[in-house]
Amino acid sequence: MPSRILSIFGTRPEAIKMAPLVKQLEACSEIESIVCVTGQHQQMLDQVLDLFAIEPHHNLALMTGNQTLNGLASRLIAALEDVLAAVAPDRVLVHGDTTTASAAALAAFHRRIPVGHVEAGLRTGNLMQPWPEEMNRRVVDVMSDLMFAPTASSKANLAREALHGKVIVTGNTVIDALNLTTERIDGDATLRAELDARFPFLDGALPVLLVTGHRRESFGAGFANICAALADLAKTNAVQIVYPVHLNPNVRGPVQESLGDARNVHLIEPLDYLGFVRLMQRASIILTDSGGVQEEAPALGKPVLVMRDVTERPEAVEAGTVRLVGTERESIVRAVTALLDSAREREAFARRINPYGDGHASQRIVAALTGRPFDEFAHGDADGTANGQVAIR
Ligand code: UD1
Ligand code: UDP
């Protein structure tokens, strides 16, 4: 009897990072793969499901406009009780640090269903940053019997907490998703031209500053500072700023209000993953508070400035391809301007290292789930020196 594995996810980043794993689970004869999307995100989730051709068995469609954390969490637990009862899975897989992940892990735990946590062990050490994600990722690890840590440093975080589950270092599945996507783009000139045609406003002669920003702890003053910094940068530099704006009304409102009329600032709708990866390829600098982008951009050799005070992704900071710039107006302007002014610094920043994965994280997770032997991910694997091919034996 194949083992019945229920993957539960609901937001854009979870979907991007679970998509390559779902594909591997589907391809494994020892596993019956079932997908439940909670619909914590609606449009941004559908963009990813369409791109990776994933048809969920269950879609809870739970998103409401400007949802509260408690409203969402309570709807999740109630709806997942019915799905867990109907599917009766041997195991549940959840991803990362969202409200979907913590509620799904708790719902499974209450029914004594083993939980596997994909992207386990990320920590800032500050419960309020990112809020509420640092709490979510911690409680999911407490409830998990299998923790798929992306890197050795996330494994070390888990070891310090003396948790009861087993930790396996897999690399981050985001690199699997990114590789699948860049292969499609790089191998197809027609697709590239179609994607570029989505950005007719871009001037090929000017550098592109690609921006994303959506974290809850930056709502209010943080976003006001970020917007003011972007307006300053657009005024004083020969640069074109492109900002695909998150659909959260607490982000869209202030961003539209302060930057809607700014020259050289292009506020656009959230892009599907193909379009966003193409824009990352075309960017000179990426300014972000997103977790996933901090992992992807170093793999693309792009300098990343992170608009946060702490990060749970220290690997790229240590390697020098990601720099924390906080959310103060002056520090953002200073850091971006220094990089725009110095091609040498940009290149140094953008040294092609990729501490987050080798594109085989999903294969390792499936091997671990089916009891097949495999080599854990080690940082040297990423550039092909240790394991140019597949690490699965
Ligand atoms: C959530 C995650 C965060 C993750 C982010 C990725 C939590 C607590 N936070 O935050 O960790 O980094 O997703 O994007 O789980 N909305 C839409 N359509 C969409 C998506 C969102 O309209 O497709 C709007 C809705 O009004 C929704 C609001 O955005 O109520 C906020 O969504 P929510 O998932 O609660 O929070 P995020 O800030 O997206
Ligand atoms: N992304 C996307 N379209 C966009 C902006 C981002 O597909 O317009 C991708 C990005 O490449 C990354 C993921 O979405 O893989 C990050 O999602 P988000 O910033 O919403 O969440 P976080 O990673 O911070 O949890």
CSV table of C-alpha atoms and ligand atoms in Angstrom, one decimal:
chain,number,residue,atom,x,y,z
A,1,MET,CA,0.0,0.0,0.0
A,2,PRO,CA,1.5,3.4,-1.0
A,3,SER,CA,1.9,5.8,1.9
A,4,ARG,CA,-0.8,8.5,1.7
A,5,ILE,CA,0.9,12.0,2.0
A,6,LEU,CA,-1.2,15.1,2.3
A,7,SER,CA,0.6,18.4,1.5
A,8,ILE,CA,-1.1,21.4,2.9
A,9,PHE,CA,-0.2,25.0,1.8
A,10,GLY,CA,-1.9,28.2,1.0
A,11,THR,CA,0.2,31.3,0.2
A,12,ARG,CA,2.4,32.3,-2.8
A,13,PRO,CA,5.8,31.4,-1.3
A,14,GLU,CA,4.6,28.1,0.1
A,15,ALA,CA,3.1,27.2,-3.3
A,16,ILE,CA,6.4,28.0,-5.2
A,17,LYS,CA,8.4,26.0,-2.7
A,18,MET,CA,6.0,23.0,-2.4
A,19,ALA,CA,5.4,22.8,-6.2
A,20,PRO,CA,8.6,20.9,-7.1
A,21,LEU,CA,8.1,18.6,-4.1
A,22,VAL,CA,4.5,17.9,-5.1
A,23,LYS,CA,5.8,16.9,-8.6
A,24,GLN,CA,8.3,14.5,-7.0
A,25,LEU,CA,5.7,13.0,-4.7
A,26,GLU,CA,3.3,12.5,-7.6
A,27,ALA,CA,6.1,10.7,-9.6
A,28,CYS,CA,6.9,8.2,-6.7
A,29,SER,CA,5.1,4.9,-6.9
A,30,GLU,CA,5.4,4.3,-3.2
A,31,ILE,CA,3.4,7.5,-2.4
A,32,GLU,CA,-0.1,8.5,-2.9
A,33,SER,CA,0.1,12.3,-3.1
A,34,ILE,CA,-2.8,14.4,-2.1
A,35,VAL,CA,-2.8,18.2,-2.1
A,36,CYS,CA,-5.0,20.5,0.0
A,37,VAL,CA,-4.7,24.3,-0.6
A,38,THR,CA,-6.2,26.4,2.0
A,39,GLY,CA,-6.5,29.5,-0.2
A,40,GLN,CA,-4.9,31.7,2.5
A,41,HIS,CA,-4.0,33.6,-0.7
A,42,GLN,CA,-6.3,33.5,-3.6
A,43,GLN,CA,-5.0,35.2,-6.8
A,44,MET,CA,-1.3,34.9,-5.9
A,45,LEU,CA,-1.8,31.2,-5.1
A,46,ASP,CA,-3.6,30.5,-8.3
A,47,GLN,CA,-0.8,32.1,-10.3
A,48,VAL,CA,1.6,29.4,-9.0
A,49,LEU,CA,-0.8,26.4,-9.3
A,50,ASP,CA,-1.4,27.3,-12.9
A,51,LEU,CA,2.3,27.7,-13.7
A,52,PHE,CA,3.3,24.3,-12.2
A,53,ALA,CA,0.1,22.6,-13.4
A,54,ILE,CA,-1.0,21.5,-9.9
A,55,GLU,CA,-4.7,20.6,-9.4
A,56,PRO,CA,-5.4,20.4,-5.7
A,57,HIS,CA,-7.7,17.7,-4.5
A,58,HIS,CA,-9.1,20.0,-1.8
A,59,ASN,CA,-9.3,23.8,-2.1
A,60,LEU,CA,-10.7,25.5,1.1
A,61,ALA,CA,-10.8,29.0,-0.5
A,62,LEU,CA,-10.5,30.5,3.0
A,63,MET,CA,-9.1,34.0,2.1
A,64,THR,CA,-11.1,37.0,3.1
A,65,GLY,CA,-10.2,40.6,2.4
A,66,ASN,CA,-7.8,42.0,4.9
A,67,GLN,CA,-8.1,38.9,7.1
A,68,THR,CA,-7.1,38.9,10.7
A,69,LEU,CA,-4.6,36.2,12.0
A,70,ASN,CA,-7.2,34.8,14.5
A,71,GLY,CA,-10.0,34.8,12.0
A,72,LEU,CA,-7.9,33.0,9.5
A,73,ALA,CA,-6.4,30.5,12.0
A,74,SER,CA,-9.8,29.6,13.4
A,75,ARG,CA,-11.3,29.0,9.9
A,76,LEU,CA,-8.2,26.9,9.0
A,77,ILE,CA,-8.4,24.6,12.0
A,78,ALA,CA,-12.2,24.1,11.5
A,79,ALA,CA,-11.9,23.4,7.8
A,80,LEU,CA,-8.8,21.2,8.0
A,81,GLU,CA,-10.5,18.9,10.6
A,82,ASP,CA,-12.9,17.8,7.9
A,83,VAL,CA,-10.2,17.3,5.3
A,84,LEU,CA,-8.0,15.3,7.7
A,85,ALA,CA,-11.0,13.1,8.6
A,86,ALA,CA,-11.9,12.5,5.0
A,87,VAL,CA,-8.3,11.9,3.7
A,88,ALA,CA,-7.0,10.0,6.7
A,89,PRO,CA,-3.4,10.6,5.6
A,90,ASP,CA,-0.4,8.7,6.9
A,91,ARG,CA,1.5,12.0,7.1
A,92,VAL,CA,1.0,15.7,6.6
A,93,LEU,CA,3.6,18.0,5.0
A,94,VAL,CA,3.5,21.7,5.7
A,95,HIS,CA,5.9,24.5,4.7
A,96,GLY,CA,7.7,27.3,6.4
A,97,ASP,CA,6.1,29.8,8.7
A,98,THR,CA,2.7,31.0,7.6
A,99,THR,CA,-0.6,30.8,9.5
A,100,THR,CA,-1.6,28.0,7.2
A,101,ALA,CA,1.5,26.0,8.3
A,102,SER,CA,1.0,26.5,12.0
A,103,ALA,CA,-2.7,25.8,11.9
A,104,ALA,CA,-2.3,22.7,9.6
A,105,ALA,CA,0.4,21.3,11.9
A,106,LEU,CA,-1.8,21.8,15.0
A,107,ALA,CA,-4.8,20.3,13.3
A,108,ALA,CA,-2.8,17.2,12.2
A,109,PHE,CA,-1.1,16.9,15.6
A,110,HIS,CA,-4.5,17.0,17.3
A,111,ARG,CA,-5.5,13.9,15.2
A,112,ARG,CA,-2.1,12.2,16.0
A,113,ILE,CA,-1.0,12.4,12.3
A,114,PRO,CA,2.8,12.8,11.9
A,115,VAL,CA,3.9,16.1,10.6
A,116,GLY,CA,6.8,16.8,8.2
A,117,HIS,CA,8.1,20.4,8.2
A,118,VAL,CA,9.6,21.6,4.9
A,119,GLU,CA,12.0,24.5,5.4
A,120,ALA,CA,12.5,23.8,9.1
A,121,GLY,CA,14.9,25.5,11.4
A,122,LEU,CA,15.0,29.1,10.2
A,123,ARG,CA,15.3,31.5,13.1
A,124,THR,CA,16.0,35.2,13.8
A,125,GLY,CA,16.0,34.7,17.5
A,126,ASN,CA,13.5,37.6,17.9
A,127,LEU,CA,9.9,36.5,18.3
A,128,MET,CA,8.5,39.7,16.9
A,129,GLN,CA,10.6,39.8,13.7
A,130,PRO,CA,9.3,38.6,11.5
A,131,TRP,CA,5.9,38.7,13.2
A,132,PRO,CA,4.1,36.3,13.4
A,133,GLU,CA,6.3,34.1,11.3
A,134,GLU,CA,9.1,33.5,13.9
A,135,MET,CA,6.4,32.0,16.3
A,136,ASN,CA,4.8,30.0,13.5
A,137,ARG,CA,8.0,28.3,12.4
A,138,ARG,CA,9.0,27.5,16.0
A,139,VAL,CA,5.6,25.8,16.9
A,140,VAL,CA,5.6,23.8,13.7
A,141,ASP,CA,9.0,22.4,14.6
A,142,VAL,CA,7.8,21.5,18.1
A,143,MET,CA,5.0,19.4,16.5
A,144,SER,CA,7.0,17.8,13.7
A,145,ASP,CA,8.6,14.3,13.7
A,146,LEU,CA,10.5,15.0,10.5
A,147,MET,CA,12.2,18.4,9.9
A,148,PHE,CA,13.6,19.1,6.5
A,149,ALA,CA,16.2,21.8,7.2
A,150,PRO,CA,17.5,23.6,4.1
A,151,THR,CA,21.0,24.3,5.4
A,152,ALA,CA,23.5,23.1,8.0
A,153,SER,CA,22.9,26.4,9.9
A,154,SER,CA,19.1,25.7,10.1
A,155,LYS,CA,19.9,22.2,11.4
A,156,ALA,CA,22.1,23.8,14.1
A,157,ASN,CA,19.3,26.0,15.2
A,158,LEU,CA,17.0,23.0,15.6
A,159,ALA,CA,19.7,21.1,17.5
A,160,ARG,CA,19.9,23.9,20.1
A,161,GLU,CA,16.2,23.5,20.8
A,162,ALA,CA,16.4,19.8,21.7
A,163,LEU,CA,13.2,19.0,19.7
A,164,HIS,CA,11.8,15.5,19.5
A,165,GLY,CA,11.8,15.0,15.6
A,166,LYS,CA,14.5,14.0,13.2
A,167,VAL,CA,16.4,16.6,11.2
A,168,ILE,CA,17.5,16.1,7.6
A,169,VAL,CA,19.4,18.7,5.6
A,170,THR,CA,18.0,18.9,2.1
A,171,GLY,CA,18.7,22.3,0.6
A,172,ASN,CA,15.9,24.6,0.0
A,173,THR,CA,13.2,23.5,-2.5
A,174,VAL,CA,13.0,27.1,-3.8
A,175,ILE,CA,16.2,26.4,-5.8
A,176,ASP,CA,14.4,23.4,-7.3
A,177,ALA,CA,11.6,25.7,-8.4
A,178,LEU,CA,14.0,28.4,-9.6
A,179,ASN,CA,16.1,26.0,-11.6
A,180,LEU,CA,13.0,24.6,-13.3
A,181,THR,CA,11.9,28.1,-14.1
A,182,THR,CA,15.2,29.5,-15.4
A,183,GLU,CA,15.7,26.4,-17.5
A,184,ARG,CA,12.4,27.2,-19.2
A,185,ILE,CA,13.2,30.8,-19.7
A,186,ASP,CA,16.9,30.3,-20.8
A,187,GLY,CA,16.0,27.6,-23.2
A,188,ASP,CA,13.2,29.4,-25.0
A,189,ALA,CA,13.8,32.7,-26.9
A,190,THR,CA,10.1,33.0,-27.8
A,191,LEU,CA,9.1,32.7,-24.1
A,192,ARG,CA,11.8,35.3,-23.2
A,193,ALA,CA,10.5,37.7,-25.7
A,194,GLU,CA,6.9,37.2,-24.5
A,195,LEU,CA,8.0,37.8,-20.9
A,196,ASP,CA,10.0,40.9,-21.8
A,197,ALA,CA,7.0,42.3,-23.7
A,198,ARG,CA,5.2,42.4,-20.4
A,199,PHE,CA,7.6,45.2,-19.4
A,200,PRO,CA,7.4,47.6,-22.4
A,201,PHE,CA,8.1,50.5,-20.0
A,202,LEU,CA,11.6,49.4,-19.3
A,203,ASP,CA,14.5,51.4,-20.9
A,204,GLY,CA,17.3,49.0,-21.8
A,205,ALA,CA,19.9,51.6,-21.1
A,206,LEU,CA,19.0,52.3,-17.5
A,207,PRO,CA,19.6,50.0,-14.5
A,208,VAL,CA,16.6,48.3,-12.9
A,209,LEU,CA,16.0,48.4,-9.2
A,210,LEU,CA,13.5,45.6,-8.4
A,211,VAL,CA,11.6,46.0,-5.2
A,212,THR,CA,9.3,43.8,-3.2
A,213,GLY,CA,8.0,44.6,0.3
A,214,HIS,CA,5.1,43.2,2.3
A,215,ARG,CA,6.1,42.2,5.9
A,216,ARG,CA,3.5,42.8,8.6
A,217,GLU,CA,6.1,44.3,11.1
A,218,SER,CA,6.8,47.1,8.6
A,219,PHE,CA,3.2,48.2,8.3
A,220,GLY,CA,2.8,51.9,9.2
A,221,ALA,CA,6.1,53.8,9.8
A,222,GLY,CA,8.3,51.1,8.1
A,223,PHE,CA,6.4,51.3,4.8
A,224,ALA,CA,6.2,55.1,4.9
A,225,ASN,CA,10.1,55.1,5.2
A,226,ILE,CA,10.5,52.6,2.4
A,227,CYS,CA,8.2,54.6,0.1
A,228,ALA,CA,10.0,57.8,0.9
A,229,ALA,CA,13.4,56.2,0.2
A,230,LEU,CA,12.1,54.9,-3.2
A,231,ALA,CA,10.8,58.4,-4.1
A,232,ASP,CA,14.2,59.9,-3.2
A,233,LEU,CA,16.1,57.3,-5.2
A,234,ALA,CA,13.9,57.8,-8.3
A,235,LYS,CA,14.5,61.6,-8.1
A,236,THR,CA,18.3,61.6,-7.6
A,237,ASN,CA,19.5,58.6,-9.7
A,238,ALA,CA,19.4,57.4,-13.3
A,239,VAL,CA,17.5,54.3,-12.3
A,240,GLN,CA,14.1,52.7,-13.1
A,241,ILE,CA,12.3,51.2,-10.1
A,242,VAL,CA,9.9,48.3,-10.6
A,243,TYR,CA,7.7,47.3,-7.7
A,244,PRO,CA,5.2,44.4,-8.1
A,245,VAL,CA,2.9,45.4,-5.2
A,246,HIS,CA,1.6,42.7,-2.9
A,247,LEU,CA,-2.2,42.4,-2.8
A,248,ASN,CA,-2.4,43.0,1.0
A,249,PRO,CA,-4.4,46.3,1.3
A,250,ASN,CA,-2.1,47.4,4.1
A,251,VAL,CA,0.7,47.4,1.6
A,252,ARG,CA,-1.1,48.5,-1.5
A,253,GLY,CA,-2.8,51.5,0.1
A,254,PRO,CA,0.3,53.3,1.4
A,255,VAL,CA,2.5,52.3,-1.6
A,256,GLN,CA,-0.1,53.6,-4.2
A,257,GLU,CA,-0.6,56.8,-2.2
A,258,SER,CA,3.0,57.8,-1.8
A,259,LEU,CA,4.5,56.4,-5.1
A,260,GLY,CA,1.5,56.4,-7.5
A,261,ASP,CA,2.7,59.5,-9.3
A,262,ALA,CA,6.5,59.2,-8.8
A,263,ARG,CA,8.6,59.5,-12.0
A,264,ASN,CA,10.7,56.4,-12.8
A,265,VAL,CA,8.7,54.3,-10.3
A,266,HIS,CA,6.6,51.5,-12.0
A,267,LEU,CA,4.1,50.0,-9.6
A,268,ILE,CA,2.8,46.8,-11.2
A,269,GLU,CA,0.5,43.9,-10.2
A,270,PRO,CA,2.1,40.8,-8.6
A,271,LEU,CA,3.7,38.8,-11.3
A,272,ASP,CA,3.4,35.1,-11.9
A,273,TYR,CA,6.7,33.3,-11.0
A,274,LEU,CA,7.9,33.2,-14.7
A,275,GLY,CA,7.5,36.9,-15.0
A,276,PHE,CA,9.1,37.6,-11.7
A,277,VAL,CA,12.1,35.4,-12.3
A,278,ARG,CA,12.6,37.1,-15.7
A,279,LEU,CA,12.5,40.5,-13.9
A,280,MET,CA,15.1,39.3,-11.3
A,281,GLN,CA,17.3,38.2,-14.2
A,282,ARG,CA,17.1,41.8,-15.7
A,283,ALA,CA,17.6,43.6,-12.4
A,284,SER,CA,20.8,45.3,-11.4
A,285,ILE,CA,19.9,45.4,-7.7
A,286,ILE,CA,17.1,43.8,-5.7
A,287,LEU,CA,15.6,45.6,-2.7
A,288,THR,CA,13.3,43.4,-0.7
A,289,ASP,CA,11.9,42.2,2.6
A,290,SER,CA,10.9,38.8,1.1
A,291,GLY,CA,12.3,35.6,2.4
A,292,GLY,CA,12.2,33.7,-0.8
A,293,VAL,CA,13.8,36.4,-2.8
A,294,GLN,CA,16.8,36.4,-0.4
A,295,GLU,CA,17.4,32.8,-1.3
A,296,GLU,CA,16.7,33.1,-5.1
A,297,ALA,CA,18.7,36.2,-5.9
A,298,PRO,CA,22.1,34.9,-4.8
A,299,ALA,CA,21.5,31.9,-7.0
A,300,LEU,CA,21.0,34.3,-9.9
A,301,GLY,CA,24.1,36.3,-9.0
A,302,LYS,CA,22.2,39.4,-8.1
A,303,PRO,CA,23.0,41.8,-5.2
A,304,VAL,CA,20.3,41.9,-2.6
A,305,LEU,CA,19.6,44.6,-0.1
A,306,VAL,CA,17.2,43.5,2.6
A,307,MET,CA,14.9,46.0,4.2
A,308,ARG,CA,14.8,44.4,7.6
A,309,ASP,CA,16.9,44.6,10.8
A,310,VAL,CA,17.3,40.8,11.3
A,311,THR,CA,17.1,37.9,8.9
A,312,GLU,CA,16.5,34.2,9.4
A,313,ARG,CA,18.7,33.6,6.3
A,314,PRO,CA,22.2,34.4,7.5
A,315,GLU,CA,24.0,32.2,5.0
A,316,ALA,CA,24.0,34.8,2.2
A,317,VAL,CA,24.8,37.7,4.5
A,318,GLU,CA,27.8,35.7,5.7
A,319,ALA,CA,28.8,35.0,2.1
A,320,GLY,CA,28.4,38.7,1.2
A,321,THR,CA,25.7,38.6,-1.4
A,322,VAL,CA,22.9,39.8,0.8
A,323,ARG,CA,23.1,43.0,3.0
A,324,LEU,CA,20.7,44.1,5.7
A,325,VAL,CA,19.8,47.8,5.3
A,326,GLY,CA,17.0,48.2,7.8
A,327,THR,CA,13.8,50.2,7.1
A,328,GLU,CA,15.2,53.7,7.7
A,329,ARG,CA,14.8,56.1,4.8
A,330,GLU,CA,18.5,57.3,4.8
A,331,SER,CA,20.1,53.9,5.2
A,332,ILE,CA,18.1,52.5,2.3
A,333,VAL,CA,18.9,55.5,0.0
A,334,ARG,CA,22.6,55.3,1.0
A,335,ALA,CA,23.0,51.6,0.4
A,336,VAL,CA,21.2,51.6,-3.0
A,337,THR,CA,23.1,54.7,-4.2
A,338,ALA,CA,26.5,53.3,-3.2
A,339,LEU,CA,25.7,50.1,-5.2
A,340,LEU,CA,24.3,52.1,-8.2
A,341,ASP,CA,27.5,54.2,-8.3
A,342,SER,CA,29.9,51.3,-8.2
A,343,ALA,CA,29.9,48.5,-10.8
A,344,ARG,CA,32.8,46.9,-8.9
A,345,GLU,CA,30.9,46.7,-5.7
A,346,ARG,CA,27.9,45.3,-7.5
A,347,GLU,CA,30.0,42.6,-9.0
A,348,ALA,CA,31.7,41.8,-5.7
A,349,PHE,CA,28.3,41.6,-4.1
A,350,ALA,CA,27.0,39.4,-6.9
A,351,ARG,CA,29.7,36.7,-6.8
A,352,ARG,CA,27.8,33.6,-7.9
A,353,ILE,CA,27.5,31.6,-4.8
A,354,ASN,CA,24.4,29.8,-3.8
A,355,PRO,CA,24.3,28.6,-0.2
A,356,TYR,CA,20.6,27.5,-0.3
A,357,GLY,CA,20.5,24.4,-2.5
A,358,ASP,CA,21.5,22.4,-5.6
A,359,GLY,CA,18.1,21.9,-7.1
A,360,HIS,CA,17.6,18.4,-5.6
A,361,ALA,CA,16.0,19.2,-2.3
A,362,SER,CA,12.6,17.7,-3.3
A,363,GLN,CA,14.3,14.4,-4.3
A,364,ARG,CA,16.0,14.2,-1.0
A,365,ILE,CA,12.7,14.8,0.9
A,366,VAL,CA,11.0,12.0,-1.1
A,367,ALA,CA,14.0,9.7,-0.5
A,368,ALA,CA,13.7,10.4,3.2
A,369,LEU,CA,9.9,9.7,3.2
A,370,THR,CA,10.3,6.4,1.4
A,371,GLY,CA,13.4,5.2,3.4
A,372,ARG,CA,15.7,5.2,0.4
A,373,PRO,CA,19.4,6.1,1.0
A,374,PHE,CA,20.6,9.6,0.0
A,375,ASP,CA,23.3,12.1,0.8
A,376,GLU,CA,22.2,15.2,2.8
A,377,PHE,CA,22.8,18.6,1.2
A,378,ALA,CA,26.1,20.2,1.9
A,379,HIS,CA,27.0,23.8,0.9
A,380,GLY,CA,29.7,22.7,-1.5
A,381,ASP,CA,27.1,20.8,-3.5
A,382,ALA,CA,25.6,24.1,-4.7
A,383,ASP,CA,28.2,25.0,-7.2
A,384,GLY,CA,28.5,21.5,-8.5
A,385,THR,CA,31.9,20.8,-7.0
A,386,ALA,CA,30.8,18.1,-4.6
A,387,ASN,CA,27.8,16.7,-6.3
A,388,GLY,CA,27.4,18.0,-9.8
A,389,GLN,CA,24.6,15.6,-10.5
A,390,VAL,CA,22.1,14.2,-8.0
A,391,ALA,CA,22.9,13.5,-4.4
A,392,ILE,CA,20.4,10.6,-4.2
A,393,ARG,CA,22.2,7.3,-4.2
B,1,UD1,C1,1.4,35.9,4.3
B,1,UD1,C2,2.3,35.2,5.4
B,1,UD1,C3,3.7,35.6,5.2
B,1,UD1,C4,4.2,35.4,3.8
B,1,UD1,C5,3.3,36.2,2.9
B,1,UD1,C6,3.7,35.9,1.4
B,1,UD1,C7,1.2,34.7,7.5
B,1,UD1,C8,1.0,35.2,8.9
B,1,UD1,N1,1.9,35.6,6.7
B,1,UD1,O1,1.3,37.2,4.7
B,1,UD1,O2,4.6,34.9,6.1
B,1,UD1,O3,5.5,36.0,3.7
B,1,UD1,O4,1.9,35.6,3.1
B,1,UD1,O5,3.1,36.7,0.5
B,1,UD1,O6,0.8,33.6,7.2
B,1,UD1,N2,-4.5,39.2,-0.6
B,1,UD1,C9,-5.3,39.1,-1.8
B,1,UD1,N3,-5.0,38.2,-2.7
B,1,UD1,C10,-4.0,37.3,-2.6
B,1,UD1,C11,-3.2,37.4,-1.4
B,1,UD1,C12,-3.5,38.3,-0.5
B,1,UD1,O7,-6.2,39.9,-1.9
B,1,UD1,O8,-3.8,36.5,-3.5
B,1,UD1,C13,-4.8,40.2,0.4
B,1,UD1,C14,-6.1,39.9,1.2
B,1,UD1,O9,-6.8,41.0,1.5
B,1,UD1,C15,-5.6,39.2,2.5
B,1,UD1,C16,-4.3,40.0,2.7
B,1,UD1,O10,-3.8,40.2,1.4
B,1,UD1,O11,-6.5,39.3,3.5
B,1,UD1,C17,-3.3,39.5,3.6
B,1,UD1,O12,-3.0,38.1,3.3
B,1,UD1,P1,-2.3,37.2,4.5
B,1,UD1,O13,-2.1,35.9,3.9
B,1,UD1,O14,-3.2,37.2,5.7
B,1,UD1,O15,-1.0,37.9,4.9
B,1,UD1,P2,0.3,38.2,4.0
B,1,UD1,O16,0.7,39.6,4.4
B,1,UD1,O17,0.1,37.9,2.6
B,2,UDP,N1,7.3,36.4,-6.4
B,2,UDP,C1,6.5,36.3,-7.5
B,2,UDP,N2,5.9,37.4,-8.0
B,2,UDP,C2,6.0,38.6,-7.5
B,2,UDP,C3,6.9,38.8,-6.3
B,2,UDP,C4,7.5,37.6,-5.8
B,2,UDP,O1,6.3,35.1,-8.0
B,2,UDP,O2,5.5,39.6,-8.0
B,2,UDP,C5,8.0,35.2,-5.8
B,2,UDP,C6,9.4,35.3,-5.4
B,2,UDP,O3,10.2,34.9,-6.5
B,2,UDP,C7,9.6,34.3,-4.3
B,2,UDP,C8,8.2,34.4,-3.6
B,2,UDP,O4,7.3,35.0,-4.6
B,2,UDP,O5,9.8,33.0,-4.7
B,2,UDP,C9,8.3,35.2,-2.4
B,2,UDP,O6,7.0,35.5,-1.9
B,2,UDP,P1,6.7,36.6,-0.9
B,2,UDP,O7,7.6,37.7,-1.0
B,2,UDP,O8,5.2,36.9,-1.0
B,2,UDP,O9,6.9,35.8,0.5
B,2,UDP,P2,8.1,35.4,1.4
B,2,UDP,O10,9.1,34.7,0.6
B,2,UDP,O11,8.6,36.7,2.1
B,2,UDP,O12,7.5,34.5,2.5
